């Protein structure tokens, strides 16, 4: 059950997660939760899932009585904690995400903000063939980065990260959704401070990225129905 994989806010610290080798983590918001329901086998193979979004946090607490905390892979949440930890502890990072121009720009921005951050390898998240994809999987295993960050869109990024783990990756992997695309467009802090403070990240993203508007309408009308139906089916 996917809800069972959601990480409780009081069970494990981020530092312990960063030190838990051979583990992979992903993030679900109300929209991607619906996609995950159609790929339950894939998502239940992850070592943990973070709830990305206040609506999902509240829904889980209300319907399951499970105390969880919002965590997303962006500069308002987990990302700066990971980068600080990697920089301070001499840990290396590999990033597979977005388009080539976006990943190159994002890496420049990250290095400017974290001068001692070791980005061992990076490339775009698009593959022309399965052979190219698997070659990248094995390259990551051979390079042995301490952390792997993957952003390819829901399902594709989880599938890739699981392939890397199954191939023998010894580090810690995270999906990052559109994080690389976001910071490449502006700067490391995609969301203004006041937007984050008042929980208006989804409004800001609809303004900045019009293509996301349908997703948020889907969140408002479809997610509550499907989530409640899923809960009732479990008794």
PDB file of C-alpha atoms in Angstrom:
ATOM      1  CA  UNK A   1       0.000   0.000   0.000  1.00  0.00           C
ATOM      2  CA  UNK A   2       1.472   3.342  -1.041  1.00  0.00           C
ATOM      3  CA  UNK A   3       0.410   5.195   2.110  1.00  0.00           C
ATOM      4  CA  UNK A   4       2.434   2.677   4.130  1.00  0.00           C
ATOM      5  CA  UNK A   5       5.593   3.871   2.343  1.00  0.00           C
ATOM      6  CA  UNK A   6       5.060   7.518   3.338  1.00  0.00           C
ATOM      7  CA  UNK A   7       7.725   8.569   5.828  1.00  0.00           C
ATOM      8  CA  UNK A   8       6.369   9.558   9.240  1.00  0.00           C
ATOM      9  CA  UNK A   9       7.697  12.886  10.520  1.00  0.00           C
ATOM     10  CA  UNK A  10       8.855  11.398  13.813  1.00  0.00           C
ATOM     11  CA  UNK A  11      10.448   8.119  12.712  1.00  0.00           C
ATOM     12  CA  UNK A  12      13.690   9.083  10.978  1.00  0.00           C
ATOM     13  CA  UNK A  13      15.800  12.212  10.467  1.00  0.00           C
ATOM     14  CA  UNK A  14      17.065  13.426   7.109  1.00  0.00           C
ATOM     15  CA  UNK A  15      20.644  12.853   8.291  1.00  0.00           C
ATOM     16  CA  UNK A  16      19.880   9.189   8.878  1.00  0.00           C
ATOM     17  CA  UNK A  17      18.314   8.960   5.435  1.00  0.00           C
ATOM     18  CA  UNK A  18      21.418  10.526   3.881  1.00  0.00           C
ATOM     19  CA  UNK A  19      23.523   7.871   5.618  1.00  0.00           C
ATOM     20  CA  UNK A  20      21.331   4.916   4.658  1.00  0.00           C
ATOM     21  CA  UNK A  21      23.222   3.381   1.737  1.00  0.00           C
ATOM     22  CA  UNK A  22      21.540   1.381  -1.019  1.00  0.00           C
ATOM     23  CA  UNK A  23      18.243   3.200  -0.574  1.00  0.00           C
ATOM     24  CA  UNK A  24      15.982   5.187  -2.889  1.00  0.00           C
ATOM     25  CA  UNK A  25      13.289   7.761  -2.156  1.00  0.00           C
ATOM     26  CA  UNK A  26      10.643   9.581  -4.127  1.00  0.00           C
ATOM     27  CA  UNK A  27       8.044  12.288  -3.561  1.00  0.00           C
ATOM     28  CA  UNK A  28       4.312  12.314  -4.151  1.00  0.00           C
ATOM     29  CA  UNK A  29       1.929  15.233  -4.367  1.00  0.00           C
ATOM     30  CA  UNK A  30      -1.844  14.817  -4.812  1.00  0.00           C
ATOM     31  CA  UNK A  31      -1.545  14.616  -8.612  1.00  0.00           C
ATOM     32  CA  UNK A  32       1.391  12.198  -8.759  1.00  0.00           C
ATOM     33  CA  UNK A  33      -0.305  10.121  -6.059  1.00  0.00           C
ATOM     34  CA  UNK A  34      -2.991   9.312  -8.621  1.00  0.00           C
ATOM     35  CA  UNK A  35      -0.295   8.156 -11.065  1.00  0.00           C
ATOM     36  CA  UNK A  36       1.324   6.084  -8.333  1.00  0.00           C
ATOM     37  CA  UNK A  37      -1.937   4.219  -7.743  1.00  0.00           C
ATOM     38  CA  UNK A  38      -1.633   2.912 -11.310  1.00  0.00           C
ATOM     39  CA  UNK A  39       1.949   1.790 -10.630  1.00  0.00           C
ATOM     40  CA  UNK A  40       1.718   0.373  -7.121  1.00  0.00           C
ATOM     41  CA  UNK A  41       4.315  -2.362  -7.598  1.00  0.00           C
ATOM     42  CA  UNK A  42       6.922   0.187  -8.708  1.00  0.00           C
ATOM     43  CA  UNK A  43       6.309   2.654  -5.886  1.00  0.00           C
ATOM     44  CA  UNK A  44       6.159   0.073  -3.107  1.00  0.00           C
ATOM     45  CA  UNK A  45       9.715  -0.969  -4.021  1.00  0.00           C
ATOM     46  CA  UNK A  46      11.012   2.385  -2.774  1.00  0.00           C
ATOM     47  CA  UNK A  47      12.567   2.589   0.672  1.00  0.00           C
ATOM     48  CA  UNK A  48      10.455   5.606   1.475  1.00  0.00           C
ATOM     49  CA  UNK A  49       8.107   8.190  -0.007  1.00  0.00           C
ATOM     50  CA  UNK A  50       7.865  11.825   1.059  1.00  0.00           C
ATOM     51  CA  UNK A  51       4.564  13.696   0.979  1.00  0.00           C
ATOM     52  CA  UNK A  52       5.033  16.739  -1.242  1.00  0.00           C
ATOM     53  CA  UNK A  53       2.070  19.001  -0.591  1.00  0.00           C
ATOM     54  CA  UNK A  54      -0.054  20.156   2.312  1.00  0.00           C
ATOM     55  CA  UNK A  55      -3.226  18.612   0.880  1.00  0.00           C
ATOM     56  CA  UNK A  56      -1.703  15.126   0.820  1.00  0.00           C
ATOM     57  CA  UNK A  57      -0.307  15.589   4.335  1.00  0.00           C
ATOM     58  CA  UNK A  58      -3.719  16.585   5.680  1.00  0.00           C
ATOM     59  CA  UNK A  59      -5.522  13.820   3.787  1.00  0.00           C
ATOM     60  CA  UNK A  60      -3.212  11.145   5.196  1.00  0.00           C
ATOM     61  CA  UNK A  61      -3.494  12.509   8.718  1.00  0.00           C
ATOM     62  CA  UNK A  62      -7.281  12.732   8.514  1.00  0.00           C
ATOM     63  CA  UNK A  63      -7.988   9.392   6.845  1.00  0.00           C
ATOM     64  CA  UNK A  64      -5.166   7.250   8.232  1.00  0.00           C
ATOM     65  CA  UNK A  65      -4.150   9.018  11.435  1.00  0.00           C
ATOM     66  CA  UNK A  66      -0.528   8.994  10.257  1.00  0.00           C
ATOM     67  CA  UNK A  67       1.620  11.973  11.235  1.00  0.00           C
ATOM     68  CA  UNK A  68       3.721  13.057   8.285  1.00  0.00           C
ATOM     69  CA  UNK A  69       5.542  16.231   7.292  1.00  0.00           C
ATOM     70  CA  UNK A  70       5.659  17.961   3.913  1.00  0.00           C
ATOM     71  CA  UNK A  71       8.938  17.341   2.147  1.00  0.00           C
ATOM     72  CA  UNK A  72       9.665  18.287  -1.434  1.00  0.00           C
ATOM     73  CA  UNK A  73      12.831  18.273  -3.500  1.00  0.00           C
ATOM     74  CA  UNK A  74      13.214  22.014  -3.879  1.00  0.00           C
ATOM     75  CA  UNK A  75      15.039  24.835  -2.122  1.00  0.00           C
ATOM     76  CA  UNK A  76      12.205  25.323   0.390  1.00  0.00           C
ATOM     77  CA  UNK A  77      12.614  21.835   1.795  1.00  0.00           C
ATOM     78  CA  UNK A  78      14.986  18.881   1.322  1.00  0.00           C
ATOM     79  CA  UNK A  79      17.325  20.070  -1.450  1.00  0.00           C
ATOM     80  CA  UNK A  80      19.403  22.637   0.523  1.00  0.00           C
ATOM     81  CA  UNK A  81      19.716  20.215   3.440  1.00  0.00           C
ATOM     82  CA  UNK A  82      21.120  17.574   1.098  1.00  0.00           C
ATOM     83  CA  UNK A  83      23.497  19.969  -0.663  1.00  0.00           C
ATOM     84  CA  UNK A  84      24.790  21.362   2.636  1.00  0.00           C
ATOM     85  CA  UNK A  85      25.301  17.850   3.963  1.00  0.00           C
ATOM     86  CA  UNK A  86      27.122  16.728   0.808  1.00  0.00           C
ATOM     87  CA  UNK A  87      29.331  19.819   0.748  1.00  0.00           C
ATOM     88  CA  UNK A  88      30.186  19.677   4.455  1.00  0.00           C
ATOM     89  CA  UNK A  89      30.923  15.952   4.423  1.00  0.00           C
ATOM     90  CA  UNK A  90      32.758  15.647   1.115  1.00  0.00           C
ATOM     91  CA  UNK A  91      30.015  13.586  -0.539  1.00  0.00           C
ATOM     92  CA  UNK A  92      29.612  13.407  -4.311  1.00  0.00           C
ATOM     93  CA  UNK A  93      26.450  13.855  -6.369  1.00  0.00           C
ATOM     94  CA  UNK A  94      25.257  12.745  -9.801  1.00  0.00           C
ATOM     95  CA  UNK A  95      22.249  14.363 -11.475  1.00  0.00           C
ATOM     96  CA  UNK A  96      20.155  12.954 -14.320  1.00  0.00           C
ATOM     97  CA  UNK A  97      17.370  15.373 -15.176  1.00  0.00           C
ATOM     98  CA  UNK A  98      15.627  17.779 -17.552  1.00  0.00           C
ATOM     99  CA  UNK A  99      16.998  18.927 -20.925  1.00  0.00           C
ATOM    100  CA  UNK A 100      20.737  19.299 -21.530  1.00  0.00           C
ATOM    101  CA  UNK A 101      20.707  23.102 -21.534  1.00  0.00           C
ATOM    102  CA  UNK A 102      18.689  23.116 -18.315  1.00  0.00           C
ATOM    103  CA  UNK A 103      20.940  20.685 -16.463  1.00  0.00           C
ATOM    104  CA  UNK A 104      24.048  22.606 -17.550  1.00  0.00           C
ATOM    105  CA  UNK A 105      22.580  25.909 -16.352  1.00  0.00           C
ATOM    106  CA  UNK A 106      21.338  24.347 -13.117  1.00  0.00           C
ATOM    107  CA  UNK A 107      24.755  22.889 -12.317  1.00  0.00           C
ATOM    108  CA  UNK A 108      26.350  26.326 -12.789  1.00  0.00           C
ATOM    109  CA  UNK A 109      23.825  27.846 -10.381  1.00  0.00           C
ATOM    110  CA  UNK A 110      24.320  25.099  -7.804  1.00  0.00           C
ATOM    111  CA  UNK A 111      28.116  25.357  -7.941  1.00  0.00           C
ATOM    112  CA  UNK A 112      27.891  29.132  -7.525  1.00  0.00           C
ATOM    113  CA  UNK A 113      25.787  28.643  -4.403  1.00  0.00           C
ATOM    114  CA  UNK A 114      27.714  25.610  -3.108  1.00  0.00           C
ATOM    115  CA  UNK A 115      31.340  26.109  -4.254  1.00  0.00           C
ATOM    116  CA  UNK A 116      32.614  22.938  -2.572  1.00  0.00           C
ATOM    117  CA  UNK A 117      29.829  20.712  -3.845  1.00  0.00           C
ATOM    118  CA  UNK A 118      31.196  17.742  -5.806  1.00  0.00           C
ATOM    119  CA  UNK A 119      28.930  17.088  -8.791  1.00  0.00           C
ATOM    120  CA  UNK A 120      30.598  13.988 -10.144  1.00  0.00           C
ATOM    121  CA  UNK A 121      28.407  13.516 -13.190  1.00  0.00           C
ATOM    122  CA  UNK A 122      25.384  15.073 -14.843  1.00  0.00           C
ATOM    123  CA  UNK A 123      23.387  14.689 -18.022  1.00  0.00           C
ATOM    124  CA  UNK A 124      19.881  15.222 -19.372  1.00  0.00           C
ATOM    125  CA  UNK A 125      17.043  12.852 -18.565  1.00  0.00           C
ATOM    126  CA  UNK A 126      16.171  11.906 -22.141  1.00  0.00           C
ATOM    127  CA  UNK A 127      17.326   8.654 -23.752  1.00  0.00           C
ATOM    128  CA  UNK A 128      16.998   7.740 -27.418  1.00  0.00           C
ATOM    129  CA  UNK A 129      17.175   4.001 -26.782  1.00  0.00           C
ATOM    130  CA  UNK A 130      16.944   1.564 -23.912  1.00  0.00           C
ATOM    131  CA  UNK A 131      20.596   0.720 -24.547  1.00  0.00           C
ATOM    132  CA  UNK A 132      21.569   4.351 -23.915  1.00  0.00           C
ATOM    133  CA  UNK A 133      19.518   4.359 -20.732  1.00  0.00           C
ATOM    134  CA  UNK A 134      21.089   1.161 -19.405  1.00  0.00           C
ATOM    135  CA  UNK A 135      24.570   2.400 -20.310  1.00  0.00           C
ATOM    136  CA  UNK A 136      23.910   5.430 -18.093  1.00  0.00           C
ATOM    137  CA  UNK A 137      22.599   3.158 -15.333  1.00  0.00           C
ATOM    138  CA  UNK A 138      25.818   1.140 -15.335  1.00  0.00           C
ATOM    139  CA  UNK A 139      27.965   4.264 -15.596  1.00  0.00           C
ATOM    140  CA  UNK A 140      26.403   5.612 -12.405  1.00  0.00           C
ATOM    141  CA  UNK A 141      27.051   2.329 -10.614  1.00  0.00           C
ATOM    142  CA  UNK A 142      30.717   2.453 -11.687  1.00  0.00           C
ATOM    143  CA  UNK A 143      31.160   6.129 -10.738  1.00  0.00           C
ATOM    144  CA  UNK A 144      29.749   5.440  -7.251  1.00  0.00           C
ATOM    145  CA  UNK A 145      28.336   8.895  -6.416  1.00  0.00           C
ATOM    146  CA  UNK A 146      27.162   9.122  -2.823  1.00  0.00           C
ATOM    147  CA  UNK A 147      23.893  10.692  -3.943  1.00  0.00           C
ATOM    148  CA  UNK A 148      21.922  10.370  -7.162  1.00  0.00           C
ATOM    149  CA  UNK A 149      19.244  12.908  -8.108  1.00  0.00           C
ATOM    150  CA  UNK A 150      16.842  11.993 -10.918  1.00  0.00           C
ATOM    151  CA  UNK A 151      14.210  14.203 -12.551  1.00  0.00           C
ATOM    152  CA  UNK A 152      12.369  12.744 -15.547  1.00  0.00           C
ATOM    153  CA  UNK A 153       8.732  13.125 -14.637  1.00  0.00           C
ATOM    154  CA  UNK A 154       6.547  10.806 -12.589  1.00  0.00           C
ATOM    155  CA  UNK A 155       6.990   7.056 -13.197  1.00  0.00           C
ATOM    156  CA  UNK A 156       9.935   7.442 -15.599  1.00  0.00           C
ATOM    157  CA  UNK A 157      12.183   8.811 -12.856  1.00  0.00           C
ATOM    158  CA  UNK A 158      11.098   6.138 -10.385  1.00  0.00           C
ATOM    159  CA  UNK A 159      11.659   3.395 -12.951  1.00  0.00           C
ATOM    160  CA  UNK A 160      15.149   4.714 -13.726  1.00  0.00           C
ATOM    161  CA  UNK A 161      16.114   5.047 -10.073  1.00  0.00           C
ATOM    162  CA  UNK A 162      14.961   1.506  -9.351  1.00  0.00           C
ATOM    163  CA  UNK A 163      16.994   0.223 -12.311  1.00  0.00           C
ATOM    164  CA  UNK A 164      20.095   1.912 -10.876  1.00  0.00           C
ATOM    165  CA  UNK A 165      19.513   0.337  -7.470  1.00  0.00           C
ATOM    166  CA  UNK A 166      18.901  -3.105  -8.974  1.00  0.00           C
ATOM    167  CA  UNK A 167      22.137  -2.738 -10.971  1.00  0.00           C
ATOM    168  CA  UNK A 168      24.107  -2.455  -7.727  1.00  0.00           C
ATOM    169  CA  UNK A 169      24.175   1.234  -6.831  1.00  0.00           C
ATOM    170  CA  UNK A 170      25.468   1.629  -3.277  1.00  0.00           C
ATOM    171  CA  UNK A 171      24.492   5.240  -2.594  1.00  0.00           C
ATOM    172  CA  UNK A 172      21.269   7.082  -1.817  1.00  0.00           C
ATOM    173  CA  UNK A 173      18.917   8.124  -4.608  1.00  0.00           C
ATOM    174  CA  UNK A 174      16.174  10.749  -4.782  1.00  0.00           C
ATOM    175  CA  UNK A 175      13.733  11.781  -7.471  1.00  0.00           C
ATOM    176  CA  UNK A 176      13.469  15.537  -7.949  1.00  0.00           C
ATOM    177  CA  UNK A 177      10.603  16.130 -10.390  1.00  0.00           C
ATOM    178  CA  UNK A 178      10.968  19.538 -12.061  1.00  0.00           C
ATOM    179  CA  UNK A 179      13.579  20.886  -9.634  1.00  0.00           C
ATOM    180  CA  UNK A 180      16.395  21.189 -12.182  1.00  0.00           C
ATOM    181  CA  UNK A 181      14.102  22.842 -14.721  1.00  0.00           C
ATOM    182  CA  UNK A 182      12.924  25.319 -12.091  1.00  0.00           C
ATOM    183  CA  UNK A 183      16.302  26.515 -10.875  1.00  0.00           C
ATOM    184  CA  UNK A 184      17.706  26.655 -14.402  1.00  0.00           C
ATOM    185  CA  UNK A 185      15.035  29.215 -15.316  1.00  0.00           C
ATOM    186  CA  UNK A 186      15.826  31.690 -12.585  1.00  0.00           C
ATOM    187  CA  UNK A 187      18.027  30.949  -9.610  1.00  0.00           C
ATOM    188  CA  UNK A 188      18.444  28.367  -6.871  1.00  0.00           C
ATOM    189  CA  UNK A 189      15.521  29.726  -4.834  1.00  0.00           C
ATOM    190  CA  UNK A 190      12.664  29.209  -7.296  1.00  0.00           C
ATOM    191  CA  UNK A 191       9.960  30.280  -4.831  1.00  0.00           C
ATOM    192  CA  UNK A 192      10.055  33.775  -3.264  1.00  0.00           C
ATOM    193  CA  UNK A 193      10.297  33.642   0.527  1.00  0.00           C
ATOM    194  CA  UNK A 194       6.829  35.096   1.109  1.00  0.00           C
ATOM    195  CA  UNK A 195       5.281  32.578  -1.279  1.00  0.00           C
ATOM    196  CA  UNK A 196       6.815  29.694   0.659  1.00  0.00           C
ATOM    197  CA  UNK A 197       5.919  31.227   4.025  1.00  0.00           C
ATOM    198  CA  UNK A 198       2.227  31.454   3.167  1.00  0.00           C
ATOM    199  CA  UNK A 199       2.027  28.054   1.462  1.00  0.00           C
ATOM    200  CA  UNK A 200       1.274  29.507  -1.965  1.00  0.00           C
ATOM    201  CA  UNK A 201       3.784  27.468  -3.951  1.00  0.00           C
ATOM    202  CA  UNK A 202       1.094  25.951  -6.188  1.00  0.00           C
ATOM    203  CA  UNK A 203      -0.334  29.411  -7.040  1.00  0.00           C
ATOM    204  CA  UNK A 204       3.122  30.722  -7.910  1.00  0.00           C
ATOM    205  CA  UNK A 205       3.881  27.708 -10.059  1.00  0.00           C
ATOM    206  CA  UNK A 206       0.601  28.071 -11.963  1.00  0.00           C
ATOM    207  CA  UNK A 207       1.616  31.666 -12.678  1.00  0.00           C
ATOM    208  CA  UNK A 208       5.170  30.783 -13.727  1.00  0.00           C
ATOM    209  CA  UNK A 209       4.333  27.545 -15.544  1.00  0.00           C
ATOM    210  CA  UNK A 210       0.882  27.687 -17.203  1.00  0.00           C
ATOM    211  CA  UNK A 211       1.122  24.044 -18.302  1.00  0.00           C
ATOM    212  CA  UNK A 212       0.748  22.988 -14.644  1.00  0.00           C
ATOM    213  CA  UNK A 213      -2.711  24.533 -14.249  1.00  0.00           C
ATOM    214  CA  UNK A 214      -4.580  21.444 -15.392  1.00  0.00           C
ATOM    215  CA  UNK A 215      -2.684  19.390 -12.815  1.00  0.00           C
ATOM    216  CA  UNK A 216      -3.810  21.650  -9.985  1.00  0.00           C
ATOM    217  CA  UNK A 217      -7.423  21.587 -11.103  1.00  0.00           C
ATOM    218  CA  UNK A 218      -7.117  17.801 -11.140  1.00  0.00           C
ATOM    219  CA  UNK A 219      -5.794  17.991  -7.592  1.00  0.00           C
ATOM    220  CA  UNK A 220      -8.768  20.008  -6.417  1.00  0.00           C
ATOM    221  CA  UNK A 221     -11.501  17.848  -7.926  1.00  0.00           C
ATOM    222  CA  UNK A 222     -10.187  14.336  -8.621  1.00  0.00           C
ATOM    223  CA  UNK A 223      -7.705  13.624  -5.832  1.00  0.00           C
ATOM    224  CA  UNK A 224     -10.153  13.877  -2.876  1.00  0.00           C
ATOM    225  CA  UNK A 225     -12.570  11.431  -4.515  1.00  0.00           C
ATOM    226  CA  UNK A 226      -9.935   8.848  -5.467  1.00  0.00           C
ATOM    227  CA  UNK A 227      -8.100   9.148  -2.148  1.00  0.00           C
ATOM    228  CA  UNK A 228     -11.272   8.604  -0.119  1.00  0.00           C
ATOM    229  CA  UNK A 229     -12.318   5.703  -2.353  1.00  0.00           C
ATOM    230  CA  UNK A 230      -8.906   4.087  -1.849  1.00  0.00           C
ATOM    231  CA  UNK A 231      -9.193   4.506   1.911  1.00  0.00           C
ATOM    232  CA  UNK A 232     -12.681   3.015   2.086  1.00  0.00           C
ATOM    233  CA  UNK A 233     -11.610   0.034  -0.023  1.00  0.00           C
ATOM    234  CA  UNK A 234      -9.048  -0.836   2.663  1.00  0.00           C
ATOM    235  CA  UNK A 235     -11.690  -0.904   5.366  1.00  0.00           C
TER     236      UNK A 235
END
